[in-house]
C-alpha cells in the first residue's frame, strides 16, 4: 500500500472507507488521467462529463486531489477535492481558461542567463505565479555561462519584488545549495518557463539521476524544443514532488487581478491616489500615475507592462461569460463558410 500523504495528500481530505478511494492526479492525457492511489499507479476516466458540469465540479488537472472509484479497467474519477493553489492560463485559441497545475506549494519561475532572459516575460510569469496562491521563487539557470551576470541578477530581483531570486547551474551545481530550504519531503513544486531554459536538466540535478528527457537548444536564439510534452507530477527519491510543464510560447492572463497586485506593488500603491476616482491616467489633472512617471519614481516600462497584463486579465472572465476570443470567432467563421460550401 502507498501512503498518499507522501504524495502531498492532506490528511484532512482523506475520505472514510467506502467505495471512493483517494488519489492524486500525476498526469493528464486528453480524457484519460494517470493517478497515484493507495494501490499504486492507475488510470481513470471521468464518470461522465455531465456529472462534472451539473455538479459544478472542477475538471481535474495535474496535482489535483481526487476521489475515484476502483474498477477492473480504468477507474472512474468521481470528484475533484478542494485546491490550496491553482495555476491556469488563457487558451487563446478557444478563449477559455486552461488548467495547468494544482496544489503546488512553490512555483519555480525559470529563466536562463542567456538570450532567453526577458524581464517582460518574467513579469508575466510572476503575475500568474502569485495568482496561483503558491510561493513564487525565480530561478536563473545556466549560471555557469561565461560573463558577468550581475546586471541581470539585479534587474531580476528588482522585478521579482518579494519573490527570492537564485542563480543556479544544473551543469556544475553552482547555487543549488540555495534551493535546499525549499525542497522538503512532501513539498510540491511546479516549474514554469519557456522552452530551452533548462527545467528538465534542473529537475534531473535535484533528483540526482535522469528522470526527465533533455534536448539541446539552438545556438542562434537559445530557444529549445518542447522536451516535456505534457504536465506531469513526479516524486523524487528525496520525497520532493515536482510538476514539470511544457515550455509555453504563449502564457495569457486569466483573471489575474490578485497576482497583479503582488507582482506590481509599485503600480498598485499608486492606484486610488488620483484626484478623480475614474481617472484614466492619461490627461486628467491630479493623476498619481502620471506624476510618478514624471518624477521618475515609476518606470514607463513597468506601467506599460501593468496596463497590458491588466487588460488581458480583465478580458478573461468576460470571455467566460460568453464573449469569444478573436481566435475563436475566426474559427467559427471558418466553420460557417465550410458548412455553406458543403
CSV table of C-alpha atoms in Angstrom, one decimal:
chain,number,residue,atom,x,y,z
A,1,UNK,CA,0.0,0.0,0.0
A,2,UNK,CA,1.1,3.5,-0.8
A,3,UNK,CA,0.9,6.3,1.8
A,4,UNK,CA,-0.7,9.2,-0.2
A,5,UNK,CA,0.5,11.7,2.4
A,6,UNK,CA,4.0,11.1,0.9
A,7,UNK,CA,2.4,12.4,-2.3
A,8,UNK,CA,1.2,15.6,-0.5
A,9,UNK,CA,-2.4,14.3,0.0
A,10,UNK,CA,-3.7,16.2,3.1
A,11,UNK,CA,-4.9,14.1,6.0
A,12,UNK,CA,-8.0,16.2,6.4
A,13,UNK,CA,-9.2,15.3,2.9
A,14,UNK,CA,-8.9,11.6,3.4
A,15,UNK,CA,-12.3,10.0,2.9
A,16,UNK,CA,-13.8,7.4,5.2
A,17,UNK,CA,-13.5,3.9,4.0
A,18,UNK,CA,-16.0,3.1,1.3
A,19,UNK,CA,-16.3,2.8,-2.5
A,20,UNK,CA,-14.4,6.0,-3.2
A,21,UNK,CA,-10.7,5.9,-2.9
A,22,UNK,CA,-8.3,9.0,-2.5
A,23,UNK,CA,-5.9,9.7,-5.3
A,24,UNK,CA,-3.7,12.4,-6.8
A,25,UNK,CA,-3.6,13.2,-10.5
A,26,UNK,CA,0.0,12.8,-11.8
A,27,UNK,CA,-0.6,13.4,-15.5
A,28,UNK,CA,-3.4,14.2,-17.9
A,29,UNK,CA,-3.7,12.7,-21.4
A,30,UNK,CA,-6.7,14.2,-23.2
A,31,UNK,CA,-9.6,12.5,-21.5
A,32,UNK,CA,-7.6,10.0,-19.5
A,33,UNK,CA,-6.0,10.6,-16.1
A,34,UNK,CA,-2.9,9.0,-14.5
A,35,UNK,CA,-3.4,8.6,-10.8
A,36,UNK,CA,-1.3,7.6,-7.8
A,37,UNK,CA,-3.6,5.7,-5.5
A,38,UNK,CA,-3.1,3.6,-2.3
A,39,UNK,CA,-2.9,0.6,-4.7
A,40,UNK,CA,-0.2,2.2,-6.8
A,41,UNK,CA,-0.4,3.8,-10.3
A,42,UNK,CA,-3.8,3.6,-12.0
A,43,UNK,CA,-5.6,5.2,-14.9
A,44,UNK,CA,-9.0,6.8,-14.8
A,45,UNK,CA,-11.7,8.5,-16.8
A,46,UNK,CA,-14.4,10.9,-15.7
A,47,UNK,CA,-17.5,9.2,-14.5
A,48,UNK,CA,-19.2,11.4,-17.1
A,49,UNK,CA,-18.5,15.0,-18.3
A,50,UNK,CA,-22.2,15.9,-17.5
A,51,UNK,CA,-21.6,14.7,-13.9
A,52,UNK,CA,-18.9,17.3,-13.5
A,53,UNK,CA,-20.8,20.0,-15.4
A,54,UNK,CA,-24.0,19.5,-13.5
A,55,UNK,CA,-22.3,19.1,-10.1
A,56,UNK,CA,-20.2,22.3,-10.6
A,57,UNK,CA,-17.0,20.2,-10.2
A,58,UNK,CA,-13.6,21.4,-11.2
A,59,UNK,CA,-12.3,19.3,-14.0
A,60,UNK,CA,-9.1,17.6,-12.7
A,61,UNK,CA,-5.6,18.7,-13.7
A,62,UNK,CA,-2.1,17.6,-12.7
A,63,UNK,CA,-1.6,17.8,-9.0
A,64,UNK,CA,-5.3,17.6,-8.1
A,65,UNK,CA,-6.5,15.6,-5.1
A,66,UNK,CA,-9.5,13.5,-6.3
A,67,UNK,CA,-11.8,10.7,-5.3
A,68,UNK,CA,-12.0,7.7,-7.7
A,69,UNK,CA,-14.0,4.5,-7.8
A,70,UNK,CA,-11.9,1.4,-8.4
A,71,UNK,CA,-12.8,-0.7,-11.5
A,72,UNK,CA,-11.3,-3.7,-13.4
A,73,UNK,CA,-10.1,-1.4,-16.2
A,74,UNK,CA,-9.9,2.4,-15.9
A,75,UNK,CA,-11.1,3.7,-12.6
A,76,UNK,CA,-14.0,6.2,-12.5
A,77,UNK,CA,-13.0,9.7,-11.4
A,78,UNK,CA,-15.8,11.0,-9.2
A,79,UNK,CA,-14.8,14.3,-7.6
A,80,UNK,CA,-12.1,16.9,-7.5
A,81,UNK,CA,-11.3,17.9,-3.9
A,82,UNK,CA,-10.7,21.5,-2.7
A,83,UNK,CA,-7.5,23.1,-4.0
A,84,UNK,CA,-5.0,25.0,-1.9
A,85,UNK,CA,-3.4,26.6,-5.0
A,86,UNK,CA,-4.2,26.6,-8.7
A,87,UNK,CA,-2.4,27.8,-11.8
A,88,UNK,CA,-4.2,28.4,-15.1
A,89,UNK,CA,-3.7,30.4,-18.3
A,90,UNK,CA,-5.9,31.8,-21.1
A,91,UNK,CA,-6.3,29.3,-24.0
A,92,UNK,CA,-6.1,32.0,-26.8
A,93,UNK,CA,-7.5,29.6,-29.4
A,94,UNK,CA,-10.7,28.7,-27.6
A,95,UNK,CA,-10.9,31.9,-25.4
A,96,UNK,CA,-11.3,29.7,-22.3
A,97,UNK,CA,-9.4,29.1,-19.1
A,98,UNK,CA,-6.9,26.2,-19.3
A,99,UNK,CA,-5.8,24.5,-16.1
A,100,UNK,CA,-2.1,23.9,-15.8
A,101,UNK,CA,-1.4,22.6,-12.3
A,102,UNK,CA,-3.0,22.4,-8.8
A,103,UNK,CA,-1.9,22.1,-5.2
A,104,UNK,CA,1.6,23.5,-5.5
A,105,UNK,CA,3.5,24.8,-2.5
A,106,UNK,CA,6.1,26.5,-4.7
A,107,UNK,CA,6.2,27.9,-8.2
A,108,UNK,CA,9.7,28.0,-9.6
A,109,UNK,CA,9.7,30.6,-12.4
A,110,UNK,CA,12.6,29.7,-14.6
A,111,UNK,CA,14.6,31.8,-17.0
A,112,UNK,CA,18.2,31.3,-18.2
A,113,UNK,CA,21.1,33.7,-18.2
A,114,UNK,CA,21.4,33.9,-21.9
A,115,UNK,CA,19.3,35.3,-24.8
A,116,UNK,CA,16.2,33.9,-23.1
A,117,UNK,CA,16.4,36.4,-20.3
A,118,UNK,CA,13.4,38.7,-20.6
A,119,UNK,CA,12.0,41.0,-17.9
A,120,UNK,CA,8.6,41.4,-19.6
A,121,UNK,CA,8.2,37.6,-19.7
A,122,UNK,CA,9.4,37.4,-16.1
A,123,UNK,CA,6.7,39.9,-15.1
A,124,UNK,CA,4.0,37.8,-16.8
A,125,UNK,CA,5.1,34.5,-15.2
A,126,UNK,CA,5.4,36.1,-11.8
A,127,UNK,CA,1.9,37.6,-12.1
A,128,UNK,CA,0.4,34.2,-12.8
A,129,UNK,CA,2.6,32.5,-10.1
A,130,UNK,CA,1.3,35.0,-7.5
A,131,UNK,CA,-2.3,34.4,-8.7
A,132,UNK,CA,-1.9,30.7,-8.1
A,133,UNK,CA,-1.6,31.3,-4.3
A,134,UNK,CA,1.7,29.3,-4.2
A,135,UNK,CA,5.0,30.8,-3.2
A,136,UNK,CA,7.0,32.1,-6.3
A,137,UNK,CA,10.8,31.6,-6.5
A,138,UNK,CA,12.7,32.9,-9.5
A,139,UNK,CA,15.5,30.6,-10.8
A,140,UNK,CA,18.0,31.9,-13.3
A,141,UNK,CA,19.7,28.9,-14.9
A,142,UNK,CA,22.9,28.4,-16.8
A,143,UNK,CA,24.8,30.4,-14.2
A,144,UNK,CA,28.0,28.6,-15.4
A,145,UNK,CA,27.9,30.5,-18.7
A,146,UNK,CA,30.9,32.9,-19.1
A,147,UNK,CA,30.5,36.6,-18.3
A,148,UNK,CA,29.3,38.8,-15.5
A,149,UNK,CA,25.6,38.2,-14.8
A,150,UNK,CA,25.4,40.8,-12.0
A,151,UNK,CA,23.2,43.3,-14.0
A,152,UNK,CA,20.7,40.5,-15.0
A,153,UNK,CA,20.5,39.3,-11.4
A,154,UNK,CA,19.9,42.9,-10.1
A,155,UNK,CA,17.2,43.5,-12.8
A,156,UNK,CA,15.5,40.2,-12.0
A,157,UNK,CA,15.5,40.9,-8.2
A,158,UNK,CA,14.0,44.4,-8.8
A,159,UNK,CA,11.3,42.9,-11.0
A,160,UNK,CA,10.6,40.0,-8.7
A,161,UNK,CA,10.0,42.2,-5.6
A,162,UNK,CA,9.4,39.9,-2.6
A,163,UNK,CA,10.0,36.7,-4.5
A,164,UNK,CA,13.5,35.3,-4.0
A,165,UNK,CA,15.9,35.1,-7.0
A,166,UNK,CA,18.5,32.4,-7.2
A,167,UNK,CA,21.2,31.9,-9.9
A,168,UNK,CA,21.9,28.2,-10.4
A,169,UNK,CA,23.6,25.8,-12.8
A,170,UNK,CA,22.4,22.2,-13.3
A,171,UNK,CA,25.7,21.5,-15.1
A,172,UNK,CA,28.1,22.5,-12.3
A,173,UNK,CA,25.8,22.6,-9.3
A,174,UNK,CA,26.5,26.3,-8.7
A,175,UNK,CA,23.9,27.8,-6.4
A,176,UNK,CA,22.0,24.6,-5.9
A,177,UNK,CA,22.5,24.8,-2.2
A,178,UNK,CA,20.2,27.8,-2.2
A,179,UNK,CA,17.3,25.5,-3.1
A,180,UNK,CA,17.7,23.3,0.0
A,181,UNK,CA,15.4,25.3,2.3
A,182,UNK,CA,12.6,24.9,-0.2
A,183,UNK,CA,13.0,21.2,-1.1
A,184,UNK,CA,11.5,19.3,1.8
A,185,UNK,CA,9.7,15.9,1.6
A,186,UNK,CA,6.1,16.3,0.8
A,187,UNK,CA,6.5,19.8,-0.8
A,188,UNK,CA,5.1,20.2,-4.3
A,189,UNK,CA,7.0,22.5,-6.6
A,190,UNK,CA,5.8,23.4,-10.1
A,191,UNK,CA,8.4,24.5,-12.7
A,192,UNK,CA,7.3,27.2,-15.2
A,193,UNK,CA,9.4,28.6,-18.0
A,194,UNK,CA,9.7,28.7,-21.8
A,195,UNK,CA,11.3,26.0,-23.9
A,196,UNK,CA,15.1,25.7,-23.6
A,197,UNK,CA,15.6,27.3,-20.1
A,198,UNK,CA,16.7,24.1,-18.6
A,199,UNK,CA,13.8,23.0,-16.4
A,200,UNK,CA,14.3,19.3,-17.2
A,201,UNK,CA,18.1,19.5,-16.5
A,202,UNK,CA,17.3,21.3,-13.2
A,203,UNK,CA,14.9,18.6,-12.1
A,204,UNK,CA,17.4,15.9,-13.0
A,205,UNK,CA,20.1,17.7,-10.9
A,206,UNK,CA,17.7,17.8,-8.0
A,207,UNK,CA,16.8,14.1,-8.4
A,208,UNK,CA,20.4,13.0,-8.7
A,209,UNK,CA,19.5,11.0,-11.7
A,210,UNK,CA,18.0,11.4,-15.2
A,211,UNK,CA,14.2,11.4,-14.6
A,212,UNK,CA,13.4,13.9,-17.4
A,213,UNK,CA,14.4,13.8,-21.0
A,214,UNK,CA,16.7,16.7,-22.1
A,215,UNK,CA,17.1,18.2,-25.5
A,216,UNK,CA,19.5,20.8,-26.8
A,217,UNK,CA,18.9,24.4,-27.8
A,218,UNK,CA,19.5,26.4,-31.0
A,219,UNK,CA,22.7,28.4,-30.8
A,220,UNK,CA,21.1,31.2,-32.9
A,221,UNK,CA,18.4,32.2,-30.3
A,222,UNK,CA,18.9,29.9,-27.3
A,223,UNK,CA,15.4,28.5,-27.8
A,224,UNK,CA,14.7,24.8,-27.4
A,225,UNK,CA,12.2,22.2,-28.3
A,226,UNK,CA,9.4,21.2,-26.0
A,227,UNK,CA,11.1,18.4,-24.2
A,228,UNK,CA,8.2,17.9,-21.9
A,229,UNK,CA,5.0,17.2,-23.9
A,230,UNK,CA,2.5,17.1,-21.1
A,231,UNK,CA,2.2,18.2,-17.5
A,232,UNK,CA,3.4,15.5,-15.0
A,233,UNK,CA,3.9,15.1,-11.3
A,234,UNK,CA,7.0,13.1,-10.1
A,235,UNK,CA,8.1,12.1,-6.7
A,236,UNK,CA,11.8,12.3,-6.3
A,237,UNK,CA,13.9,10.0,-4.0
A,238,UNK,CA,14.2,12.9,-1.6
A,239,UNK,CA,10.4,13.0,-1.1
A,240,UNK,CA,10.1,16.2,-3.1
A,241,UNK,CA,7.2,16.4,-5.6
A,242,UNK,CA,7.8,18.2,-8.8
A,243,UNK,CA,5.4,19.3,-11.6
A,244,UNK,CA,7.1,19.9,-14.9
A,245,UNK,CA,5.2,21.7,-17.6
A,246,UNK,CA,5.8,22.0,-21.3
A,247,UNK,CA,7.6,25.2,-22.4
A,248,UNK,CA,4.9,27.8,-23.1
A,249,UNK,CA,5.3,30.2,-26.0
A,250,UNK,CA,2.0,31.9,-25.0
A,251,UNK,CA,1.0,32.5,-21.4
A,252,UNK,CA,-2.2,34.5,-21.5
A,253,UNK,CA,-3.7,36.1,-18.4
A,254,UNK,CA,-6.9,34.7,-16.9
A,255,UNK,CA,-8.4,36.7,-14.0
A,256,UNK,CA,-5.0,37.6,-12.5
A,257,UNK,CA,-6.1,40.7,-10.5
A,258,UNK,CA,-4.6,39.3,-7.2
A,259,UNK,CA,-1.4,38.3,-8.9
A,260,UNK,CA,-1.0,41.8,-10.5
A,261,UNK,CA,-1.4,43.4,-7.1
A,262,UNK,CA,1.6,41.3,-5.7
A,263,UNK,CA,3.7,41.4,-8.8
A,264,UNK,CA,3.4,45.1,-9.4
A,265,UNK,CA,3.3,46.7,-5.9
A,266,UNK,CA,4.9,49.9,-7.3
A,267,UNK,CA,1.9,50.4,-9.6
A,268,UNK,CA,-0.8,49.2,-7.2
A,269,UNK,CA,0.4,51.5,-4.4
A,270,UNK,CA,-0.5,54.5,-6.7
A,271,UNK,CA,-3.9,53.3,-7.8
A,272,UNK,CA,-6.6,55.1,-5.9
A,273,UNK,CA,-4.5,58.1,-5.2
A,274,UNK,CA,-5.6,60.1,-8.2
A,275,UNK,CA,-7.8,63.2,-7.7
A,276,UNK,CA,-10.6,61.6,-9.7
A,277,UNK,CA,-11.8,58.1,-8.9
A,278,UNK,CA,-12.5,57.3,-12.6
A,279,UNK,CA,-9.0,58.6,-13.7
A,280,UNK,CA,-7.8,57.0,-16.9
A,281,UNK,CA,-4.2,58.0,-16.2
A,282,UNK,CA,-3.9,59.9,-19.4
A,283,UNK,CA,-4.6,63.7,-19.3
A,284,UNK,CA,-6.6,64.1,-16.2
A,285,UNK,CA,-5.3,66.6,-13.6
A,286,UNK,CA,-4.1,65.2,-10.3
A,287,UNK,CA,-3.2,61.8,-11.7
A,288,UNK,CA,-0.9,60.0,-9.3
A,289,UNK,CA,0.4,57.6,-12.0
A,290,UNK,CA,1.4,60.4,-14.4
A,291,UNK,CA,3.1,62.3,-11.5
A,292,UNK,CA,5.1,59.3,-10.5
A,293,UNK,CA,6.2,58.8,-14.1
A,294,UNK,CA,7.3,62.4,-14.4
A,295,UNK,CA,9.2,62.2,-11.2
A,296,UNK,CA,11.0,59.1,-12.3
A,297,UNK,CA,9.5,57.1,-9.4
A,298,UNK,CA,7.7,54.7,-11.7
A,299,UNK,CA,9.3,53.1,-14.8
A,300,UNK,CA,7.4,53.7,-18.0
A,301,UNK,CA,8.2,50.0,-18.9
A,302,UNK,CA,6.6,48.8,-15.7
A,303,UNK,CA,3.5,51.0,-16.3
A,304,UNK,CA,3.2,49.7,-19.9
A,305,UNK,CA,3.5,46.0,-18.7
A,306,UNK,CA,0.9,46.5,-16.0
A,307,UNK,CA,-1.6,48.0,-18.5
A,308,UNK,CA,-1.1,45.1,-20.9
A,309,UNK,CA,-1.4,42.4,-18.3
A,310,UNK,CA,-4.3,44.1,-16.6
A,311,UNK,CA,-6.1,44.4,-19.9
A,312,UNK,CA,-5.6,40.7,-20.7
A,313,UNK,CA,-6.7,39.7,-17.2
A,314,UNK,CA,-9.9,41.6,-17.3
A,315,UNK,CA,-10.9,40.1,-20.6
A,316,UNK,CA,-10.6,36.6,-19.4
A,317,UNK,CA,-13.7,36.5,-17.1
A,318,UNK,CA,-15.7,38.3,-19.8
A,319,UNK,CA,-14.9,35.6,-22.2
A,320,UNK,CA,-16.1,33.1,-19.6
A,321,UNK,CA,-19.5,34.8,-19.7
A,322,UNK,CA,-19.8,34.2,-23.4
A,323,UNK,CA,-17.6,36.6,-25.3
A,324,UNK,CA,-15.4,34.6,-27.7
A,325,UNK,CA,-11.8,35.4,-28.3
A,326,UNK,CA,-10.7,36.7,-31.8
A,327,UNK,CA,-9.2,33.2,-32.5
A,328,UNK,CA,-12.4,31.5,-31.5
A,329,UNK,CA,-14.5,34.0,-33.6
A,330,UNK,CA,-12.3,33.4,-36.6
A,331,UNK,CA,-12.6,29.6,-36.1
A,332,UNK,CA,-16.4,29.9,-36.0
A,333,UNK,CA,-16.4,32.0,-39.2
A,334,UNK,CA,-14.3,29.4,-41.0
A,335,UNK,CA,-16.6,26.6,-39.8
A,336,UNK,CA,-19.6,28.5,-41.1
A,337,UNK,CA,-18.0,29.1,-44.5
A,338,UNK,CA,-17.1,25.4,-44.7
A,339,UNK,CA,-20.7,24.3,-43.9
A,340,UNK,CA,-22.0,26.8,-46.6
A,341,UNK,CA,-19.7,25.3,-49.2
A,342,UNK,CA,-20.6,21.7,-48.3
